[in-house]
Amino acid sequence: RLRARVEQGQSTSVAYDSELARLSTDMASMRQTMETVHSSLAQINAAVQGAVDRVPPALQARLQASDQQVSQLKAQMDMTSQELQKSLLEVTHRSDRLAIQLADLSGLVKPRLGEVVGMRQDLTTLQQRMDALILRPPPAHI
């Protein structure tokens, strides 16, 4: 039984050694990739710096002035955006208050509207009676 455990331990050890070797190979590959990336970034940085160094001073000054103007415009846009958000919030609150007032008025108007409809029906009936009296032929004794 002990021999079976030893053999199992040796089998596990071999599996671990194999996995460790694979991980070691992967790490070496990653290290090489990182070195290549680092080298490429250094070349790009050198190329960018060389391009910046070749920009004439007058153009650099204009670019800096443009950057400052862009920054100022961005700050103004941010301020305007904040003001617009504040105004929108105020308009939303006013709209909510008006909706509440409109609902209140609607509650007052609806019952009166029923009364007006009733009066209109009464007036229509009265108009029909008046028309009937006017259009009726006079009595024979007149």
Tab-separated table of C-alpha atoms in Angstrom:
chain	number	residue	atom	x	y	z
A	1	ARG	CA	0.000	0.000	0.000
A	2	LEU	CA	2.843	2.341	0.789
A	3	ARG	CA	4.438	1.514	-2.541
A	4	ALA	CA	1.125	2.498	-4.304
A	5	ARG	CA	1.157	5.859	-2.523
A	6	VAL	CA	4.804	6.468	-3.417
A	7	GLU	CA	4.073	5.659	-7.061
A	8	GLN	CA	1.047	7.955	-7.017
A	9	GLY	CA	3.186	10.711	-5.462
A	10	GLN	CA	5.844	10.225	-8.125
A	11	SER	CA	3.169	10.394	-10.854
A	12	THR	CA	1.796	13.616	-9.368
A	13	SER	CA	5.342	14.997	-9.085
A	14	VAL	CA	5.987	14.240	-12.765
A	15	ALA	CA	2.705	16.002	-13.688
A	16	TYR	CA	3.676	19.035	-11.597
A	17	ASP	CA	7.163	19.112	-13.132
A	18	SER	CA	5.624	18.987	-16.607
A	19	GLU	CA	3.205	21.841	-15.757
A	20	LEU	CA	6.054	23.849	-14.225
A	21	ALA	CA	8.133	23.413	-17.381
A	22	ARG	CA	5.195	24.552	-19.533
A	23	LEU	CA	4.628	27.635	-17.331
A	24	SER	CA	8.346	28.418	-17.446
A	25	THR	CA	8.261	28.294	-21.256
A	26	ASP	CA	5.146	30.526	-21.319
A	27	MET	CA	6.820	33.041	-19.003
A	28	ALA	CA	9.939	33.140	-21.172
A	29	SER	CA	7.754	33.774	-24.221
A	30	MET	CA	5.873	36.554	-22.402
A	31	ARG	CA	9.146	38.115	-21.263
A	32	GLN	CA	10.399	38.152	-24.866
A	33	THR	CA	7.114	39.705	-26.056
A	34	MET	CA	7.332	42.396	-23.376
A	35	GLU	CA	10.914	43.204	-24.371
A	36	THR	CA	9.808	43.537	-28.008
A	37	VAL	CA	6.934	45.825	-27.002
A	38	HIS	CA	9.273	47.901	-24.827
A	39	SER	CA	11.739	48.234	-27.707
A	40	SER	CA	8.942	49.231	-30.116
A	41	LEU	CA	7.638	51.849	-27.666
A	42	ALA	CA	11.126	53.290	-27.280
A	43	GLN	CA	11.433	53.572	-31.079
A	44	ILE	CA	8.010	55.236	-31.338
A	45	ASN	CA	8.874	57.646	-28.534
A	46	ALA	CA	12.153	58.564	-30.254
A	47	ALA	CA	10.334	59.127	-33.569
A	48	VAL	CA	7.689	61.329	-31.929
A	49	GLN	CA	10.323	63.332	-30.065
A	50	GLY	CA	12.275	63.772	-33.320
A	51	ALA	CA	9.118	65.021	-35.064
A	52	VAL	CA	8.397	67.431	-32.201
A	53	ASP	CA	11.973	68.712	-32.323
A	54	ARG	CA	11.601	69.438	-36.060
A	55	VAL	CA	8.472	71.591	-35.589
A	56	PRO	CA	9.416	75.259	-36.147
A	57	PRO	CA	9.216	77.454	-33.018
A	58	ALA	CA	6.609	79.762	-34.610
A	59	LEU	CA	4.331	76.785	-35.272
A	60	GLN	CA	4.914	75.486	-31.736
A	61	ALA	CA	3.833	78.874	-30.373
A	62	ARG	CA	0.690	78.818	-32.551
A	63	LEU	CA	-0.101	75.278	-31.428
A	64	GLN	CA	0.294	76.256	-27.778
A	65	ALA	CA	-1.962	79.293	-28.336
A	66	SER	CA	-4.521	77.047	-30.036
A	67	ASP	CA	-4.334	74.589	-27.135
A	68	GLN	CA	-5.000	77.435	-24.708
A	69	GLN	CA	-7.966	78.626	-26.780
A	70	VAL	CA	-9.351	75.092	-26.900
A	71	SER	CA	-8.965	74.818	-23.131
A	72	GLN	CA	-10.760	78.143	-22.633
A	73	LEU	CA	-13.579	77.116	-24.987
A	74	LYS	CA	-13.909	73.799	-23.185
A	75	ALA	CA	-14.163	75.614	-19.856
A	76	GLN	CA	-16.822	77.934	-21.313
A	77	MET	CA	-18.728	74.950	-22.709
A	78	ASP	CA	-18.579	73.254	-19.324
A	79	MET	CA	-19.962	76.401	-17.661
A	80	THR	CA	-22.687	76.701	-20.300
A	81	SER	CA	-23.559	73.035	-19.891
A	82	GLN	CA	-23.882	73.478	-16.141
A	83	GLU	CA	-26.078	76.555	-16.644
A	84	LEU	CA	-28.259	74.660	-19.124
A	85	GLN	CA	-28.618	71.754	-16.710
A	86	LYS	CA	-29.622	74.173	-13.957
A	87	SER	CA	-32.155	75.889	-16.254
A	88	LEU	CA	-33.550	72.542	-17.355
A	89	LEU	CA	-33.987	71.536	-13.734
A	90	GLU	CA	-35.822	74.804	-12.996
A	91	VAL	CA	-38.064	74.350	-16.040
A	92	THR	CA	-38.821	70.787	-14.947
A	93	HIS	CA	-39.812	71.998	-11.472
A	94	ARG	CA	-42.028	74.737	-12.964
A	95	SER	CA	-43.595	72.214	-15.322
A	96	ASP	CA	-44.329	69.903	-12.395
A	97	ARG	CA	-45.933	72.759	-10.434
A	98	LEU	CA	-48.010	73.777	-13.465
A	99	ALA	CA	-49.144	70.188	-13.972
A	100	ILE	CA	-50.311	70.093	-10.349
A	101	GLN	CA	-52.130	73.422	-10.761
A	102	LEU	CA	-53.704	72.202	-14.004
A	103	ALA	CA	-54.910	69.055	-12.250
A	104	ASP	CA	-56.404	71.220	-9.491
A	105	LEU	CA	-58.145	73.444	-12.055
A	106	SER	CA	-59.373	70.398	-13.924
A	107	GLY	CA	-60.941	69.171	-10.694
A	108	LEU	CA	-62.765	72.500	-10.379
A	109	VAL	CA	-63.774	72.786	-14.050
A	110	LYS	CA	-65.114	69.277	-14.667
A	111	PRO	CA	-68.139	69.608	-12.357
A	112	ARG	CA	-68.943	73.027	-13.876
A	113	LEU	CA	-68.634	71.548	-17.347
A	114	GLY	CA	-71.457	69.132	-16.516
A	115	GLU	CA	-73.589	72.085	-15.418
A	116	VAL	CA	-72.802	73.952	-18.670
A	117	VAL	CA	-73.769	70.919	-20.752
A	118	GLY	CA	-77.048	70.687	-18.824
A	119	MET	CA	-77.742	74.411	-19.391
A	120	ARG	CA	-76.990	74.029	-23.091
A	121	GLN	CA	-79.482	71.188	-23.334
A	122	ASP	CA	-82.047	73.352	-21.531
A	123	LEU	CA	-81.348	76.231	-23.964
A	124	THR	CA	-81.677	73.890	-26.941
A	125	THR	CA	-85.020	72.643	-25.657
A	126	LEU	CA	-86.175	76.238	-25.045
A	127	GLN	CA	-85.023	77.253	-28.551
A	128	GLN	CA	-86.962	74.346	-30.043
A	129	ARG	CA	-90.123	75.393	-28.141
A	130	MET	CA	-89.717	79.007	-29.277
A	131	ASP	CA	-89.245	77.881	-32.884
A	132	ALA	CA	-92.361	75.724	-32.598
A	133	LEU	CA	-94.386	78.676	-31.252
A	134	ILE	CA	-93.131	81.011	-33.973
A	135	LEU	CA	-93.691	78.564	-36.807
A	136	ARG	CA	-97.115	77.390	-35.539
A	137	PRO	CA	-99.997	78.771	-37.601
A	138	PRO	CA	-102.114	81.309	-35.737
A	139	PRO	CA	-105.410	80.139	-34.262
A	140	ALA	CA	-108.329	80.412	-36.615
A	141	HIS	CA	-110.235	82.980	-34.460
A	142	ILE	CA	-107.448	85.618	-34.785
